Short mmCIF file of C-alpha atoms (C1' of nucleotides) in Angstrom, two decimals:
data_model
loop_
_atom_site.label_atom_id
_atom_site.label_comp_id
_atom_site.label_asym_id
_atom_site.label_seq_id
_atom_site.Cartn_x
_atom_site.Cartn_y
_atom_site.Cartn_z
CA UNK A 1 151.07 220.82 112.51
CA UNK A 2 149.58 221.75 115.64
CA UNK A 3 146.31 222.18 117.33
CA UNK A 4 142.90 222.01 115.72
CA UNK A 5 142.55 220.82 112.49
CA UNK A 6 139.81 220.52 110.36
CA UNK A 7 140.00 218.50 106.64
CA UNK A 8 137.16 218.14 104.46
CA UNK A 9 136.84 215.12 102.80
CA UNK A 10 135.01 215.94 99.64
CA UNK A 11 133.30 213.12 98.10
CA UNK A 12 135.18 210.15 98.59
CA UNK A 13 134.17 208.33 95.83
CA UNK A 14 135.25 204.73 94.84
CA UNK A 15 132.88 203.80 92.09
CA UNK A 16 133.45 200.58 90.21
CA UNK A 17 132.22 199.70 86.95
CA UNK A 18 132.92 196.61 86.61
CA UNK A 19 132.74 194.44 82.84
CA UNK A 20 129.82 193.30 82.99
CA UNK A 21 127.91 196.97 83.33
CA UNK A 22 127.45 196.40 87.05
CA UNK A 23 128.38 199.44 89.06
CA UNK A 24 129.26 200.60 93.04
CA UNK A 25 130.15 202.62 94.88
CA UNK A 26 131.21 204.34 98.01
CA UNK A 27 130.66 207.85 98.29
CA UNK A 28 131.75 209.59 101.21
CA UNK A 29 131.28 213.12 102.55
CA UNK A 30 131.54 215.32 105.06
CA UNK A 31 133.94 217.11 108.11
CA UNK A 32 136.49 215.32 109.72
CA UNK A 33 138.36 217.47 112.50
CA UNK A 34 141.13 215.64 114.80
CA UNK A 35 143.61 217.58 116.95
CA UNK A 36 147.28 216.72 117.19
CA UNK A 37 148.12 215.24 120.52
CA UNK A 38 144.74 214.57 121.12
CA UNK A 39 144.26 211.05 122.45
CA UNK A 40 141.27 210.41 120.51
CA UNK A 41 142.01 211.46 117.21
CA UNK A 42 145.65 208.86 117.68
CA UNK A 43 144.10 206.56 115.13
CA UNK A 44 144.09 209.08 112.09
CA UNK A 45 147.57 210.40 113.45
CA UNK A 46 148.77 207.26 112.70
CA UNK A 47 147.12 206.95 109.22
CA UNK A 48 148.00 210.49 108.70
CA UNK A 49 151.73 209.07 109.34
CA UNK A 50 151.20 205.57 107.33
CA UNK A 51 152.68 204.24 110.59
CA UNK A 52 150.14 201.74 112.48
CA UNK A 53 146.57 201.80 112.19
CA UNK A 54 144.45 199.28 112.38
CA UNK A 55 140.86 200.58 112.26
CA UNK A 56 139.34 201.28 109.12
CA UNK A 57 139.61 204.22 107.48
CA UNK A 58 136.35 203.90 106.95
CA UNK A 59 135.40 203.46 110.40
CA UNK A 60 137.67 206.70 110.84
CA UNK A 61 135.60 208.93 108.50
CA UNK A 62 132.73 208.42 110.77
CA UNK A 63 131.77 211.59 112.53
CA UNK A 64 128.96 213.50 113.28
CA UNK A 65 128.81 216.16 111.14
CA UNK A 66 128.98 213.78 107.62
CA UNK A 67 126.68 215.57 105.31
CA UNK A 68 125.59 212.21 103.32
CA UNK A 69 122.36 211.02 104.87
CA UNK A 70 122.84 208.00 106.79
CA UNK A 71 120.16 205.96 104.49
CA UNK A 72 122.38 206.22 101.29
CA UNK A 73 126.06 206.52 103.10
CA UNK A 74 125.74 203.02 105.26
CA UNK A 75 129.30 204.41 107.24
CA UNK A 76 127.88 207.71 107.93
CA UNK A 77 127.00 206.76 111.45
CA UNK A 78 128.32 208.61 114.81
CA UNK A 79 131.04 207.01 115.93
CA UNK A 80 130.20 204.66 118.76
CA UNK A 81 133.31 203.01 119.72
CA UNK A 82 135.89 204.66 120.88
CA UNK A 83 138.09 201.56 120.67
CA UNK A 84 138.60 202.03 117.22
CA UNK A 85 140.61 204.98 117.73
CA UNK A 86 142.37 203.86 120.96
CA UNK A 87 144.71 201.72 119.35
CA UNK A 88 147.68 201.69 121.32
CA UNK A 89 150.60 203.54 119.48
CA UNK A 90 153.49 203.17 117.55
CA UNK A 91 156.15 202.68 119.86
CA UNK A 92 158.39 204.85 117.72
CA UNK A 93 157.25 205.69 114.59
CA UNK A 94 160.72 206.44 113.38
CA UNK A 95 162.39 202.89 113.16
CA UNK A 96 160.80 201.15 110.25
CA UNK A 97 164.40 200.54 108.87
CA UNK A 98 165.08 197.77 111.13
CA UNK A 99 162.99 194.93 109.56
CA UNK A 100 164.09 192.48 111.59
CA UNK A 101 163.32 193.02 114.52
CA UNK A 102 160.05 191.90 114.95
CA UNK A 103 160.06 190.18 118.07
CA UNK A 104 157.23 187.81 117.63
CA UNK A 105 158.87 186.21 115.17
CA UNK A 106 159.20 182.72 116.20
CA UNK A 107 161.01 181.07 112.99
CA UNK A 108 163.93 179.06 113.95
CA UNK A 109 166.01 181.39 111.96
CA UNK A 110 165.77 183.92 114.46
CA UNK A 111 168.68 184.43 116.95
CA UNK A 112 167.43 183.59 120.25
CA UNK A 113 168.81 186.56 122.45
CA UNK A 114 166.77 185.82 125.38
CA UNK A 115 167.26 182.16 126.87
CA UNK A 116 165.20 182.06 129.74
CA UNK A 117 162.38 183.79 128.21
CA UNK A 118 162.20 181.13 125.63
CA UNK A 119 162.17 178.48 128.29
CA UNK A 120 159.26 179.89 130.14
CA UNK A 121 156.88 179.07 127.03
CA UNK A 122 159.02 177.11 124.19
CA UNK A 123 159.41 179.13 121.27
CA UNK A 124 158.61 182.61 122.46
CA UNK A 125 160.86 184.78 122.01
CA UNK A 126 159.34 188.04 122.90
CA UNK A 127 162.05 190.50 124.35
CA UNK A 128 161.34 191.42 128.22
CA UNK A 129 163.46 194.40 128.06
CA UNK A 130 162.55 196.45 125.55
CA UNK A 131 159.27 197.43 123.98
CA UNK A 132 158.02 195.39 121.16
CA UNK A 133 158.80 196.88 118.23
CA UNK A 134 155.29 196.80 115.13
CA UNK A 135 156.03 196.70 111.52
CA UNK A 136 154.47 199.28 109.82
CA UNK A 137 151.01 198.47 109.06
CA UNK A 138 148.65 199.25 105.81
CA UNK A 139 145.19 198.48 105.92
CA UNK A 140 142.76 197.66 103.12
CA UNK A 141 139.06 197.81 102.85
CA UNK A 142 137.64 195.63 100.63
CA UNK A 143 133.49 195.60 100.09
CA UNK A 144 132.95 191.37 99.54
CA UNK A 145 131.38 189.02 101.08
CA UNK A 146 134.52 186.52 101.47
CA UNK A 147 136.34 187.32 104.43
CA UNK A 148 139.95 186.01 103.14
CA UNK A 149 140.82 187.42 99.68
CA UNK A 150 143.07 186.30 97.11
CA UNK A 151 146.30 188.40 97.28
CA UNK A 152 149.12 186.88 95.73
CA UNK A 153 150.31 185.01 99.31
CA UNK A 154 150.02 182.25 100.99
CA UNK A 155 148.75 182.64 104.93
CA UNK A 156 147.82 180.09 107.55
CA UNK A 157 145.83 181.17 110.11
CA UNK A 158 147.06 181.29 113.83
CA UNK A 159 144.53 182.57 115.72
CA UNK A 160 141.24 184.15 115.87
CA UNK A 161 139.14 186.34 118.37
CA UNK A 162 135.88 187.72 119.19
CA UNK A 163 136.41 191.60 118.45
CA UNK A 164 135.79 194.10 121.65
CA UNK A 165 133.61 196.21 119.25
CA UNK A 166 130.69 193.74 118.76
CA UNK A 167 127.46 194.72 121.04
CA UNK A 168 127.73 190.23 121.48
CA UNK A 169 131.12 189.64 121.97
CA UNK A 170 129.77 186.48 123.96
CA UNK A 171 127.55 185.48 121.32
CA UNK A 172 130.58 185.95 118.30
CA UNK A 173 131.72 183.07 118.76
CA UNK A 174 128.82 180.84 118.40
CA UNK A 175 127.33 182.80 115.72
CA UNK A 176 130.48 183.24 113.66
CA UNK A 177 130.17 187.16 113.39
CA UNK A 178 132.22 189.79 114.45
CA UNK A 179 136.01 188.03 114.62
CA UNK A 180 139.25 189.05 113.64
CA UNK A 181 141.71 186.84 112.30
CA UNK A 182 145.19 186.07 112.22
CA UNK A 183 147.39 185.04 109.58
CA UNK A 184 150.67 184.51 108.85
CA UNK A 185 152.84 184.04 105.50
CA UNK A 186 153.63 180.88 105.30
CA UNK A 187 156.88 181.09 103.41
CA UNK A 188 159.91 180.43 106.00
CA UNK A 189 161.80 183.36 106.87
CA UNK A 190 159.18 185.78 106.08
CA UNK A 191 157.03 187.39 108.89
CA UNK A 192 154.45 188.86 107.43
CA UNK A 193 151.60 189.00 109.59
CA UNK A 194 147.87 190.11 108.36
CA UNK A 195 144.86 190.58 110.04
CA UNK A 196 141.66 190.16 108.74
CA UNK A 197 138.00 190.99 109.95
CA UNK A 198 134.62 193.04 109.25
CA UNK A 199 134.23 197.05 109.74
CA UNK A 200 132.20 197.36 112.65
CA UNK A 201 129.90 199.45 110.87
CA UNK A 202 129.78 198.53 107.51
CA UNK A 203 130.16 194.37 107.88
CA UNK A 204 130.07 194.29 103.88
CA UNK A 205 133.21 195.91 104.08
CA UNK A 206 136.41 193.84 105.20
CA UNK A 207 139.77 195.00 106.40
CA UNK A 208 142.76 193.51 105.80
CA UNK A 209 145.72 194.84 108.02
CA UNK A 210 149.71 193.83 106.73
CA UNK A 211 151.76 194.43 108.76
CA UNK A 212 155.58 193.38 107.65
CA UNK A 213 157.08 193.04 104.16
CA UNK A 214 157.36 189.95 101.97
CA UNK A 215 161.08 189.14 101.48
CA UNK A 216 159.80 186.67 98.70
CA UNK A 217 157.84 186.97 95.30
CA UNK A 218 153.85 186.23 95.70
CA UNK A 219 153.51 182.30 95.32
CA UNK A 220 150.61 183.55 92.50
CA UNK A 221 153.04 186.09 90.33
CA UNK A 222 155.65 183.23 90.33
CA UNK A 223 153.74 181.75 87.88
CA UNK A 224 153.93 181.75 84.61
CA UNK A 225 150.27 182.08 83.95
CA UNK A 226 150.09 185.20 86.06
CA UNK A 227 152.82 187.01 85.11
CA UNK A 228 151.37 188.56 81.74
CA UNK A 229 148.54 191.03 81.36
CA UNK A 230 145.64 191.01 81.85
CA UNK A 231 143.51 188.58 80.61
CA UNK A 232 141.17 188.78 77.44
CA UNK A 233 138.32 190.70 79.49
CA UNK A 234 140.70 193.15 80.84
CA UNK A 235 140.50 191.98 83.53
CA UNK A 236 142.31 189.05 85.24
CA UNK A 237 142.48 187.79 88.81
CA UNK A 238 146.02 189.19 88.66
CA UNK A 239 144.43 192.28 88.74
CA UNK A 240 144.00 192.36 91.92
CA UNK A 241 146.43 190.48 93.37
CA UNK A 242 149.03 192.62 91.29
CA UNK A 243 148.06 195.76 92.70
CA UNK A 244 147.78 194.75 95.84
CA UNK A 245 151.93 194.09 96.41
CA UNK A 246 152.38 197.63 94.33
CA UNK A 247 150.48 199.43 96.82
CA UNK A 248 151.87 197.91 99.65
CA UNK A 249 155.12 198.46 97.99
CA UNK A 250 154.29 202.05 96.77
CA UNK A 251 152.64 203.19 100.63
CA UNK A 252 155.94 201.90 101.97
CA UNK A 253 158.20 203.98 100.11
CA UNK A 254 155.68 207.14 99.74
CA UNK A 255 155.38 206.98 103.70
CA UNK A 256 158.03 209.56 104.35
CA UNK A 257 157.24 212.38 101.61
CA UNK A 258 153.92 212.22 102.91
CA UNK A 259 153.08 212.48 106.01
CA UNK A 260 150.67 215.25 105.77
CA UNK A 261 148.34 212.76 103.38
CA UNK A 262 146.43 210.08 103.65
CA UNK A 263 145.10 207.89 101.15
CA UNK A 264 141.30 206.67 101.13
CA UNK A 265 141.11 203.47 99.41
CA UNK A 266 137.77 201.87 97.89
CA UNK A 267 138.14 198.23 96.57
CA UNK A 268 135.35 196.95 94.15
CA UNK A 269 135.24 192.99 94.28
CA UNK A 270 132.79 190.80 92.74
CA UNK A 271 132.51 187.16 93.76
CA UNK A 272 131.49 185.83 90.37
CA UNK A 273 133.65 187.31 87.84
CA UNK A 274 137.14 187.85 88.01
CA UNK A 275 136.69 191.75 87.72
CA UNK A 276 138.25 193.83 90.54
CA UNK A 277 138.83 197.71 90.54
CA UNK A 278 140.73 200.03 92.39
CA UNK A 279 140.53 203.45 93.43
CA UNK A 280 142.60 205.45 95.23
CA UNK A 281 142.60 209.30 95.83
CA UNK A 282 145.07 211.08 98.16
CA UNK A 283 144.03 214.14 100.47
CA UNK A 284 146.46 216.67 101.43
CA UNK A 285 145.68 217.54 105.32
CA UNK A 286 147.29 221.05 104.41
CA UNK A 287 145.19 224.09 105.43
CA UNK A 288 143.86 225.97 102.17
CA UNK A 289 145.87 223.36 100.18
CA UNK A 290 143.97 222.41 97.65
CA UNK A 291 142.70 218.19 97.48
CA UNK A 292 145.48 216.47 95.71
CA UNK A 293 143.62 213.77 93.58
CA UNK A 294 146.09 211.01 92.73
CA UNK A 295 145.60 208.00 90.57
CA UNK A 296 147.95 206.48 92.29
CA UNK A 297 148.48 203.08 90.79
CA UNK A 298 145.10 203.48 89.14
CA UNK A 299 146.44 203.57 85.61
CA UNK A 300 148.59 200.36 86.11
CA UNK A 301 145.75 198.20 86.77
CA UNK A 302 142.89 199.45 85.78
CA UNK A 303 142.83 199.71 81.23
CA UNK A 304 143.44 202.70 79.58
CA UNK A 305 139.88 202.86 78.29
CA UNK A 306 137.93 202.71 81.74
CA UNK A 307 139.72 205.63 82.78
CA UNK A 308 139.15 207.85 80.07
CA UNK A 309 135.13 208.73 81.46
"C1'" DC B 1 149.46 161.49 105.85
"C1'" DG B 2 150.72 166.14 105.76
"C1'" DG B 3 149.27 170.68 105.75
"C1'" DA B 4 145.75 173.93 107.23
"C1'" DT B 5 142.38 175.32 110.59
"C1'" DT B 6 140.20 175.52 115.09
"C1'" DT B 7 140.14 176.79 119.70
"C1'" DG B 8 141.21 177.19 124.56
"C1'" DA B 9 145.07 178.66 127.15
"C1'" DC B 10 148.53 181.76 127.90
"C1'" DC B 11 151.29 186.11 127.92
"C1'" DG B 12 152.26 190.96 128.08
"C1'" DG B 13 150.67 195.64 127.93
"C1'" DC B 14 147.78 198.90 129.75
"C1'" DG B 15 144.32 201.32 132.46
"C1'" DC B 16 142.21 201.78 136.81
"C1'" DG C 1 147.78 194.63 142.20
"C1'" DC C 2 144.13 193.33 139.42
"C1'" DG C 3 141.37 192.74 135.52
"C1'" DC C 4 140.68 193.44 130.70
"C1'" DC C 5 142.08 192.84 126.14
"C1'" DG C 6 144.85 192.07 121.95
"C1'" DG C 7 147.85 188.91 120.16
"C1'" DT C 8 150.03 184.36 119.99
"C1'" DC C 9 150.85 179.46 120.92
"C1'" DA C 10 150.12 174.76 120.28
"C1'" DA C 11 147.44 170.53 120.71
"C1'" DA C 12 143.52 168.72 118.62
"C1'" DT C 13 140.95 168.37 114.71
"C1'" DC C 14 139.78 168.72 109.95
"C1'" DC C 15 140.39 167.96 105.16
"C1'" DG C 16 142.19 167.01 100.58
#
DNA sequence: CGGATTTGACCGGCGC
DNA sequence: GCGCCGGTCAAATCCG
């Protein structure tokens, strides 16, 4: 895959219908060109990859040439921050095998093999030699107005910033907009890190970054009241946590056969019922290939019925 | 009282 | 070398 590229995204659609009659939807449209190599396209190399990215796809779909008029397609701005695709990159994309070496982790479990970096600031244990290596990451965009959402894990928070993007950074932090936060699982030995905060240009729309794998079950599937179906409605909170570990799961292992994809991802979530939806369609970047629509893991959550339109 | 969150300080990477 | 910035630490604080 070299040079130029150009892949049209043709109606991006994730439309929820949700129980209750309600309906939304994201509909996306339009041109997006990137060039291989090219320092401002690394962002969607990464996604293209599954590797590391940590700015929205949505936020990656912006460009200038989207067809949808901006009044009806709220992310069909021009891009205006080029931060968002200069994410530094995967140090090597090639070494996801080794899961344990994630050098941040500070559990007690971890061999110490660097004493006197460690005694500079007590339990750090970042290596000095060689490049930090990232866990794969997998982002998720999720339209709701609550920042953290239920899925399936226990986190405590460790940190939180003002993000570079906001036109305030300054003013972020008194007016509680604009920050990204940190979190961690809280189960010992497992270093799952996720990071959680508002696109910059849609703030409706939140994006949740993993990065790491659980080595545990979800605290929520373990029990017993989660583990069946769903609930009368068809719908059950486990509906969205479920999915959530699948397609983590799933992205993880699909990573390899496709690399020339990438997978646009539209959560529905509504604050007052326990309905959540999930749509997921995956583009082949191919040339003349034609758009490869997936359901993914569509048909495991979602009931037979609502897919049948 | 214990666990979770807040928040300022700190560290390392990176660009200039 | 310096400054910026993302990410993390850890003491203080909050809260159930």
């Amino acid at each position: 895959m070299e040079g130029k590229e150009e892949v049209k995204i043709d109606n991006i659609v994730g439309s929820s219908t949700f129980p209750d009659n309600t309906q939304s939807s994201y509909p996306f449209q339009g041109v997006f060109d990137f060039c291989e190599g090219d320092k401002s396209s690394l962002g969607f190399m990464e996604l293209l990859g599954m590797q590391d990215f940590s700015a929205s796809v949505f936020d990656m779909l912006q460009v200038p040439s989207v067809v949808q008029p901006a009044a009806s397609n709220p992310v069909a701005t021009k891009m205006e921050s080029p931060e968002v695709l200069n994410q530094p990159a995967t140090p090597n994309s090639s070494s996801i095998s080794s899961a344990s070496s994630d050098a941040l982790n500070d559990e007690p479990v971890k061999v110490a093999d660097n004493e006197e970096e460690s005694s500079r600031r007590p339990g750090k244990t970042q290596e000095t030699n060689q490049k930090r290596q990232r866990e794969p990451r997998f982002a998720f965009m999720t339209k709701s107005e609550v920042d953290h959402l239920e899925d399936g894990y226990r986190w405590r928070k460790y940190g939180q910033k003002a993000v570079k993007n906001s036109p305030f950074p300054r003013l972020a932090l008194f007016l509680a907009f604009d920050f990204r936060s940190y979190y961690r699982c809280t189960s010992a030995s497992c270093n799952v890190k996720k990071r959680v905060e508002r696109s910059f240009s849609d703030p409706s729309i939140v994006v949740t970054t993993y990065e790491g794998q659980h080595t545990h079950p979800s605290a929520v599937m373990a029990r017993p009241s989660f583990t069946g179906a769903a609930s009368e409605s068809g719908f059950s909170t486990s509906a969205f946590v479920m999915p959530m570990q699948r397609r983590l799961s799933h992205f993880q292992q699909q990573q390899q056969p496709f690399l020339n994809s990438f997978t646009a991802l539209g959560f529905g979530y509504k604050g007052n019922t326990n309905a959540t939806f999930l749509h997921e369609r995956r583009f082949c970047t191919s040339p003349g290939s034609d758009l490869l629509e997936d359901h993914g893991l569509l048909q495991d959550i979602v009931p037979s019925h609502m897919l049948k339109e």
